[in-house]
Amino acid sequence: MKFPFIFRRFWILLFLIASFTHSVYADRLVLDLSERDWGLYRDFTAEWMNDDIYPPPVDIAKLPANSPTCGWDNLKNNFEKIVHLPATVEEYFWGDNTNDEGIAGDWRGVSWWVTTVDISPEIRGKEIFLDFESVHLRAEVFVNRVLAGYDVVGHTPFEVDITGVIRPGEKNEIAVRVTDPNGYFTYNDLLGMRWGKNILPRNRGFGGIPGRVFLRAVDRVYMEDIYVRNKPSIKDVDVIVQVKNLLGPACLGTFTVRVYPWNHKETVIWEKSFKRKIESESEQVFEVKANKAEIWDIDHPNLYVAEVSFKSDDGKMYDTSTRRFGFRWFDIGQKNGDQRFYLNGRRMVLINAYSWSLWPVNGAYPTREMAEKETAAAKKLGYNTISVHTAIPYPLAMDAADEAGLLYYEEPGGYYRRNNEEKTVLRSKLSSEKFLRMVKRDRSHPSLIIYNMGWNYYDKPEDDNIQDMKTAHEMDPARIITFRQGIQRNIPKTDPRKLFMKPNDFTEYHTGFFEECISIGSQGYLDSYYKNPHDYYLHSDNAGEIVFWGEDGNIGVPPRLQSIKEYYDKKGEPYGWQGRHNIEWFHAYDTFLDTSGFRAFFPNVDSLTVSLGNVKYYHHGRILENVRIGNIADTYTIIGWGASQLYNHNGMVDLYRNPVGAPGLFAYYCRPLYIAVKLRNKVVPAGYTVAADLYIINEADIKGAHTLTVTLEHNGGKKDFSKAYKVIIKGGEEYGQLLVDNVTINLDGSPGYYTVKAELRDPKGALIASGNDHVFAGDFSDIKISPKGAVIDTTGSIRKIVNNIWGITLPDFTSKSPDLKYIVIGRGSYSTSDVMDRVANGATAVVIDQADKFAELIKDGFDEALDYRGRYEIKEAAFGGNFIAGKHDLLKGLPQAQAFNWEYQIFYMYGNQNLYALRLPGVKPVIAAVSD
């Protein structure tokens, strides 16, 4: 598969006249059909459910030719939309069934995609192909109403030879019959996908042509593929060319290889010619030593083009093709017994996010603008890696990563079959073909560092899995290949499930790469995530393996709804698969701000959603810091990146690649050099003594004797503590180092925020690095309550708390209790009528435990007091549950007008949250419960 962005010198001519007008013995010709008008027709009456499915390779002559049910002659009269590619049915018709709730708006079945193209008579004698980047799922390709191609792998490149059916000198009709049988819209790709009696690998559910389509004409000796293979000697590469000779006899000719910077063809840094003999099929390897080349890395993404030209000795066969690449080497190395990642010989710790490769509007692919927005957001947040997870990445996204200096980890999606599922030849063939096509397609991208075969596979590899890994490694020996993402911590150190291969090494390793999914249950940062230098979340002493922490977080956050609405205000239709849902979501939040009174402290929806996103950013920043201070772990992976329709609103960016919070909050913890101040307790009573441990995060090779000064600031900068320590910094590859532990600091008796600051200075007094952390001290002793209260609580806890803080002993509530100011309700039985009688006489009922049962009792009949709609239990944080504090005297001494963050950690530290749906006309809420 050759992608024709490299043939720019022909584009203007081709787009102006939409036909080929080049001499027969000339360079290859490529026409991008994507931007042409394509008619889209949904063939509602077409039969497809019980079709036989044919894996590659197929014999077209033996396949049924399924014509449009409306008839070929009437096809153009049935077009519902005129579109450009890439495109999906869901892009234009999501919810066309009048139900777009959740994923009910999906459409399944047969669609036709039709265009016409004029072909010049001068190309007679050439071989002509259609090149598809991606189709979901089955593609039946017709040229002039003749079935010419068939593919059911999905989402990967394939070519169709149309030489025998295209008509030079005439207008040619190209029609693609696409069948979308099934698919999913979230992250789970473990189970097989049913298509009638068949089981296929699981795939995304966006039906259509989610990729570009090109028409290519070449001489009968042509280059089928170019692969640039990197080497440990970074400025040396092999340019490997797959060549086909359809002439019959061997062909003698000359290959000329040129290397030049991308977008600067005039600056050739290496060139050489080679005489070769071409049989029917051959692989030609050209060794390049480019001493003048600039290295590709994440800060300097220098890209080059390898241009290969072939000319036969008789001058009749000629072809030119190119491949973009970068000079770089990514590998696993070892120092002091610790396995580590290295990019161009420098140690690399991956700051990573799992992307499900979901995109706005069409669902399946990015526009160029959206691909660049993704890389810009990742770099702004401080990421250096994106892992495309449970779905194959799209070429434009990888192109943008190459250009921005963002590393990529990829997997095909749907590869694995659990051992308790039926194993079929069809499913195995399709899984294998998709994986290997992905490897062939992407192996020259400098951003790509790791192939992973699949996700969370609990069983051991079978023979066909091992063979697929070997085949892939032969196709691209320059990259890491792992068998699975997700290892249980308790499996043996050496285990077949850890199967992986290293670059330039064909050993089947069963130890050395440990990747664990570690999704947490809380909705934000907890003090318990850091206890001391030997006990903290994601601490590791597993130096003998690559430690690849995966899927951390699962903290749900709403999208940037206001930004999404503004996107559609500017862009207009089509809204696609999530547009209307997000616009309605925006209006619901906007209405809430007015009806609740929260508009006074959240001026717009964006300020509200960003406040929630900041909780996620702070949590992940602090956990990334945990990973970096330990100097053992090699990757920290955050779940996720983007969002699905109903589940996993837990991305660091939303589906539209908008950062969900203030980027600087997370980027602070991604810096190459700073002092990490780790407080063992961040929420304490006023007057408490806190303990701090001080580390250096050091990817800047700072080393030697320095002075570390620790101070405590309060009340607008007042220094309450200051102490200096002499420290020796190791530098080199020691990226995380403990400098001073257990620094004890006494807080004064006043409440509020305190800041522990640290500054590192060299022997001359110059500031080298700094950092800080915050303490929140609470003091509620000045809050007064009346002694005229009563309690319902069989545990005794409420009575004890009230007595300890206010010195009041509350009596038990009974039907004979005197007039009361308040009744505090915990565990125990009671008469609702008795309680509500007191409420009617002016008492306040404070319901601490089982509020849902209390609400159920009083919502109807004589005791009606509110409109209770039920309890929503959030079992997983991915659903987006959190709380937002308004402003009220009840919150005196606590943070107000913000989402619940670490200061309120007691409310989300146990994972599951109960959100109560109450309609309270005329009542202003103090705290709002939020979910998606």
XYZ file of N, CA and C in Angstrom, residues 593-745:
459
model
N -27.277 25.919 36.212
C -26.588 27.057 36.819
C -27.581 28.151 37.219
N -28.607 28.343 36.402
C -29.606 29.368 36.713
C -30.588 28.915 37.789
N -31.119 27.720 37.636
C -32.157 27.273 38.570
C -31.598 26.976 39.954
N -30.338 26.641 40.048
C -29.726 26.291 41.330
C -29.122 27.475 42.061
N -28.883 28.558 41.331
C -28.150 29.676 41.910
C -26.643 29.534 41.806
N -26.171 28.416 41.231
C -24.723 28.201 41.109
C -24.080 29.144 40.091
N -24.889 29.853 39.293
C -24.332 30.803 38.329
C -23.534 31.899 39.044
N -23.847 32.141 40.304
C -23.153 33.185 41.065
C -21.679 32.853 41.259
N -21.333 31.579 41.284
C -19.925 31.222 41.478
C -19.357 30.372 40.350
N -20.180 29.953 39.398
C -19.710 29.366 38.149
C -20.354 30.164 37.020
N -19.673 31.156 36.458
C -20.325 32.070 35.502
C -20.811 31.393 34.231
N -20.208 30.243 33.869
C -20.647 29.539 32.673
C -20.389 28.054 32.839
N -20.886 27.289 31.900
C -20.745 25.830 31.979
C -19.280 25.425 31.959
N -18.457 26.138 31.198
C -17.047 25.767 31.099
C -16.353 25.851 32.453
N -16.646 26.872 33.220
C -16.008 26.993 34.536
C -16.415 25.844 35.444
N -17.633 25.341 35.274
C -18.111 24.211 36.067
C -17.389 22.923 35.674
N -17.351 22.617 34.373
C -16.731 21.360 33.944
C -15.222 21.369 34.172
N -14.574 22.512 33.990
C -13.131 22.588 34.231
C -12.819 22.343 35.705
N -13.673 22.840 36.609
C -13.471 22.589 38.030
C -13.472 21.091 38.326
N -14.361 20.354 37.675
C -14.393 18.896 37.831
C -13.159 18.253 37.198
N -12.755 18.743 36.016
C -11.570 18.200 35.360
C -10.310 18.421 36.159
N -10.247 19.511 36.909
C -9.058 19.783 37.714
C -8.831 18.720 38.777
N -9.906 18.093 39.249
C -9.774 17.013 40.231
C -8.992 15.855 39.616
N -9.335 15.517 38.380
C -8.639 14.432 37.675
C -7.179 14.794 37.439
N -6.941 16.020 36.992
C -5.567 16.428 36.685
C -4.691 16.410 37.929
N -5.226 16.896 39.043
C -4.424 16.912 40.268
C -4.109 15.493 40.722
N -5.130 14.634 40.715
C -4.892 13.245 41.130
C -3.785 12.601 40.298
N -3.907 12.678 38.984
C -2.944 11.986 38.133
C -1.561 12.621 38.221
N -1.497 13.922 38.422
C -0.202 14.547 38.614
C 0.517 14.008 39.838
N -0.231 13.872 40.946
C 0.401 13.376 42.175
C 0.808 11.913 42.056
N 0.012 11.101 41.321
C 0.379 9.693 41.166
C 1.555 9.559 40.190
N 1.577 10.371 39.131
C 2.756 10.395 38.263
C 3.996 10.732 39.085
N 3.869 11.657 39.993
C 4.989 12.008 40.864
C 5.437 10.804 41.681
N 4.486 10.010 42.197
C 4.839 8.773 42.890
C 5.696 7.868 42.023
N 5.276 7.716 40.767
C 6.006 6.847 39.845
C 7.420 7.364 39.623
N 7.559 8.675 39.464
C 8.862 9.243 39.109
C 9.834 9.254 40.283
N 9.336 9.456 41.502
C 10.268 9.508 42.643
C 10.911 8.156 42.895
N 10.223 7.055 42.512
C 10.748 5.723 42.794
C 11.898 5.304 41.908
N 12.007 5.900 40.711
C 13.119 5.653 39.793
C 13.199 4.214 39.296
N 12.097 3.469 39.387
C 12.065 2.081 38.907
C 11.076 1.926 37.767
N 9.863 2.411 37.944
C 8.821 2.242 36.931
C 9.203 2.978 35.649
N 8.781 2.420 34.519
C 9.176 2.940 33.209
C 8.033 3.618 32.462
N 6.802 3.416 32.926
C 5.641 4.000 32.251
C 4.543 4.241 33.263
N 3.896 5.390 33.140
C 2.661 5.645 33.870
C 1.592 5.946 32.848
N 0.552 5.099 32.832
C -0.499 5.202 31.824
C -1.809 5.606 32.479
N -2.406 6.658 31.966
C -3.648 7.182 32.512
C -4.800 6.745 31.615
N -5.863 6.304 32.229
C -7.066 5.983 31.490
C -8.034 7.145 31.690
N -8.354 7.880 30.657
C -8.140 7.561 29.282
C -7.863 8.829 28.496
N -8.300 8.772 27.231
C -8.041 9.833 26.260
C -9.203 9.833 25.287
N -10.021 10.845 25.315
C -11.260 10.831 24.555
C -12.361 10.182 25.388
N -13.490 9.905 24.772
C -14.621 9.346 25.512
C -15.504 8.553 24.574
N -16.323 7.693 25.163
C -17.311 6.952 24.388
C -18.687 7.579 24.616
N -19.735 6.939 24.124
C -21.059 7.547 24.175
C -21.669 7.475 25.564
N -21.650 6.304 26.174
C -22.326 6.112 27.459
C -21.370 5.819 28.596
N -20.135 5.544 28.308
C -19.242 5.002 29.328
C -17.860 5.601 29.132
N -17.117 5.651 30.193
C -15.729 6.110 30.130
C -15.612 7.580 29.751
N -16.358 8.432 30.433
C -16.088 9.869 30.359
C -14.957 10.149 31.359
N -13.826 9.535 31.101
C -12.713 9.633 32.045
C -11.433 10.050 31.337
N -11.565 10.734 30.221
C -10.381 11.113 29.460
C -9.718 12.351 30.004
N -8.397 12.421 29.817
C -7.665 13.652 30.117
C -8.030 14.741 29.111
N -8.524 14.331 27.952
C -9.186 15.237 27.016
C -10.533 14.609 26.690
N -11.466 15.426 26.193
C -12.741 14.848 25.796
C -12.656 14.335 24.361
N -13.761 13.863 23.837
C -13.772 13.298 22.492
C -13.259 14.293 21.456
N -13.475 15.582 21.699
C -13.096 16.626 20.756
C -11.680 17.141 21.009
N -10.959 16.415 21.872
C -9.557 16.678 22.202
C -9.378 18.012 22.929
N -10.397 18.435 23.670
C -10.276 19.583 24.556
C -9.761 19.104 25.909
N -8.699 19.679 26.463
C -8.305 19.327 27.834
C -9.473 19.563 28.785
N -9.770 18.599 29.662
C -10.956 18.705 30.503
C -10.735 19.588 31.718
N -9.492 19.921 32.033
C -9.175 20.818 33.137
C -8.138 21.827 32.704
N -7.521 22.493 33.681
C -6.450 23.443 33.395
C -5.165 22.664 33.150
N -4.622 22.655 31.931
C -3.481 21.793 31.601
C -2.283 21.942 32.535
N -2.053 23.157 33.027
C -0.889 23.377 33.875
C -0.886 22.571 35.151
N -2.079 22.179 35.635
C -2.153 21.386 36.857
C -1.436 20.049 36.702
N -1.629 19.408 35.553
C -0.951 18.134 35.306
C 0.459 18.353 34.776
N 0.628 19.320 33.884
C 1.941 19.566 33.281
C 2.994 19.878 34.333
N 2.591 20.446 35.473
C 3.517 20.747 36.570
C 4.305 19.500 36.967
N 3.638 18.345 36.954
C 4.271 17.104 37.421
C 4.987 16.351 36.299
N 4.965 16.910 35.095
C 5.661 16.296 33.962
C 7.003 16.968 33.684
N 7.348 17.991 34.427
C 8.564 18.751 34.150
C 9.810 17.884 34.318
N 10.841 18.149 33.550
C 12.058 17.336 33.662
C 12.847 17.580 34.941
N 12.605 18.723 35.624
C 13.382 19.049 36.815
C 12.511 19.827 37.795
N 12.317 19.281 38.978
C 11.672 20.029 40.063
C 11.840 19.250 41.363
N 11.506 19.885 42.481
C 11.541 19.232 43.778
C 10.126 18.742 44.107
N 10.005 17.451 44.354
C 8.719 16.859 44.722
C 8.582 16.895 46.240
N 7.610 17.658 46.726
C 7.312 17.753 48.155
C 6.170 16.789 48.443
N 6.453 15.736 49.175
C 5.448 14.706 49.442
C 5.038 14.774 50.913
N 3.840 15.278 51.160
C 3.300 15.364 52.510
C 2.590 14.070 52.866
N 2.840 13.591 54.069
C 2.216 12.337 54.485
C 0.750 12.527 54.868
N 0.372 13.750 55.193
C -1.034 14.109 55.415
C -1.256 15.503 54.866
N -2.308 15.665 54.078
C -2.604 16.965 53.480
C -3.839 17.625 54.097
N -4.693 16.840 54.757
C -5.878 17.373 55.415
C -5.763 17.046 56.896
N -5.633 18.084 57.727
C -5.314 17.884 59.149
C -6.074 18.909 59.985
N -6.176 18.680 61.292
C -6.734 19.710 62.181
C -5.752 20.874 62.322
N -6.266 22.046 62.621
C -5.404 23.197 62.888
C -4.492 22.889 64.069
N -3.228 23.353 63.980
C -2.264 23.098 65.040
C -1.573 21.757 64.949
N -1.820 21.026 63.882
C -1.268 19.678 63.700
C 0.206 19.761 63.294
N 0.950 18.672 63.476
C 2.322 18.555 62.985
C 2.318 17.664 61.751
N 2.816 18.176 60.636
C 2.865 17.388 59.407
C 4.289 16.946 59.122
N 4.408 15.865 58.359
C 5.715 15.344 57.971
C 5.841 15.389 56.459
N 7.002 15.802 55.956
C 7.244 15.919 54.524
C 8.499 15.161 54.141
N 8.453 14.528 52.952
C 9.629 13.904 52.343
C 9.928 14.664 51.067
N 11.204 14.927 50.803
C 11.621 15.760 49.678
C 12.445 14.937 48.691
N 12.029 14.969 47.414
C 12.698 14.245 46.340
C 13.079 15.231 45.242
N 14.064 14.841 44.443
C 14.319 15.576 43.212
C 13.852 14.738 42.034
N 13.087 15.342 41.142
C 12.799 14.768 39.826
C 13.834 15.373 38.898
N 14.679 14.525 38.322
C 15.912 15.042 37.716
C 16.200 14.337 36.395
N 15.632 14.855 35.317
C 15.987 14.383 33.980
C 16.894 15.395 33.291
N 17.476 16.291 34.072
C 18.360 17.334 33.536
C 19.814 17.100 33.910
N 20.102 15.923 34.527
C 21.469 15.542 34.899
C 22.114 16.542 35.859
N 21.329 17.062 36.803
C 21.892 17.863 37.887
C 22.610 16.906 38.836
N 23.796 17.269 39.295
C 24.538 16.375 40.175
C 25.442 17.170 41.112
N 25.903 16.486 42.178
C 26.847 17.093 43.101
C 26.192 17.694 44.334
N 26.982 18.443 45.107
C 26.551 19.035 46.374
C 25.652 20.251 46.134
N 24.521 20.279 46.839
C 23.579 21.391 46.765
C 22.973 21.633 48.142
N 22.235 22.720 48.263
C 21.534 23.037 49.499
C 20.041 23.057 49.239
N 19.309 22.317 50.052
C 17.852 22.259 49.948
C 17.249 23.009 51.137
N 16.441 24.011 50.866
C 15.791 24.787 51.918
C 14.287 24.512 51.889
N 13.736 24.181 53.068
C 12.326 23.881 53.215
C 11.689 24.970 54.073
N 10.581 25.548 53.608
C 9.884 26.588 54.357
C 8.401 26.280 54.414
N 7.725 26.852 55.417
C 6.278 26.775 55.538
C 5.723 28.184 55.459
N 4.764 28.394 54.572
C 4.145 29.702 54.422
C 2.657 29.617 54.719
N 2.145 30.715 55.318
C 0.738 30.772 55.706
C 0.318 32.229 55.729
N -0.975 32.455 55.562
C -1.514 33.815 55.644
C -0.810 34.778 54.698
N -0.854 34.456 53.396
C -0.343 35.387 52.402
C 1.156 35.474 52.322
N 1.881 34.428 52.699
C 3.327 34.420 52.526
C 4.130 34.455 53.803
N 3.474 34.528 54.946
C 4.188 34.524 56.225
C 4.937 33.207 56.397
N 6.243 33.284 56.715
C 7.050 32.080 56.904
C 6.990 31.643 58.365
N 6.461 30.438 58.580
C 6.339 29.901 59.932
C 7.422 28.865 60.245
N 8.200 28.469 59.211
C 9.216 27.430 59.402
C 10.228 27.562 58.279
N 11.511 27.365 58.581
C 12.550 27.345 57.543
C 13.727 26.531 58.047
N 14.210 25.631 57.164
C 15.354 24.802 57.540
C 16.123 24.412 56.287
N 17.438 24.429 56.357
C 18.295 24.096 55.212
C 18.978 22.752 55.430
N 19.164 22.004 54.324
C 19.791 20.683 54.370
C 20.849 20.593 53.272
N 21.984 19.995 53.594
C 23.010 19.710 52.591
C 22.680 18.373 51.925
N 22.658 18.349 50.591
C 22.299 17.133 49.867
C 23.298 16.879 48.755
N 23.454 15.608 48.395
C 24.300 15.195 47.273
C 23.395 14.568 46.221
N 23.409 15.109 45.020
C 22.543 14.638 43.951
C 23.326 13.758 42.998
N 22.761 12.579 42.675
C 23.467 11.592 41.857
C 23.513 11.985 40.386
N 22.391 12.432 39.836
C 22.337 12.793 38.418
C 22.382 11.567 37.529
N 22.799 11.779 36.273
C 22.827 10.690 35.305
C 21.436 10.166 35.026
N 21.266 8.846 35.137
C 19.972 8.228 34.880
C 19.119 8.085 36.134
N 19.569 8.653 37.244
C 18.777 8.577 38.480
C 17.750 9.702 38.443
N 16.637 9.417 37.817
C 15.625 10.439 37.543
C 14.793 10.787 38.766
N 14.752 9.899 39.753
C 14.049 10.183 40.995
C 14.947 9.841 42.168
N 15.105 10.785 43.125
C 16.025 10.547 44.242
C 15.478 11.203 45.505
N 15.410 10.422 46.596
C 15.034 10.973 47.890
C 16.180 11.818 48.422
N 15.889 13.068 48.775
C 16.910 13.974 49.305
C 16.852 14.061 50.823
N 15.673 14.284 51.380
C 15.493 14.409 52.825
C 14.155 13.778 53.181
N 14.127 12.992 54.266
C 12.862 12.389 54.656
C 12.439 12.850 56.044
N 11.149 12.758 56.282
C 10.534 13.003 57.584
C 10.888 14.374 58.168
N 10.700 15.401 57.368
C 10.837 16.769 57.869
C 9.541 17.107 58.599
N 9.610 17.310 59.914
C 8.405 17.586 60.702
C 8.206 19.089 60.848
N 6.974 19.519 60.615
C 6.649 20.943 60.592
C 5.386 21.153 61.413
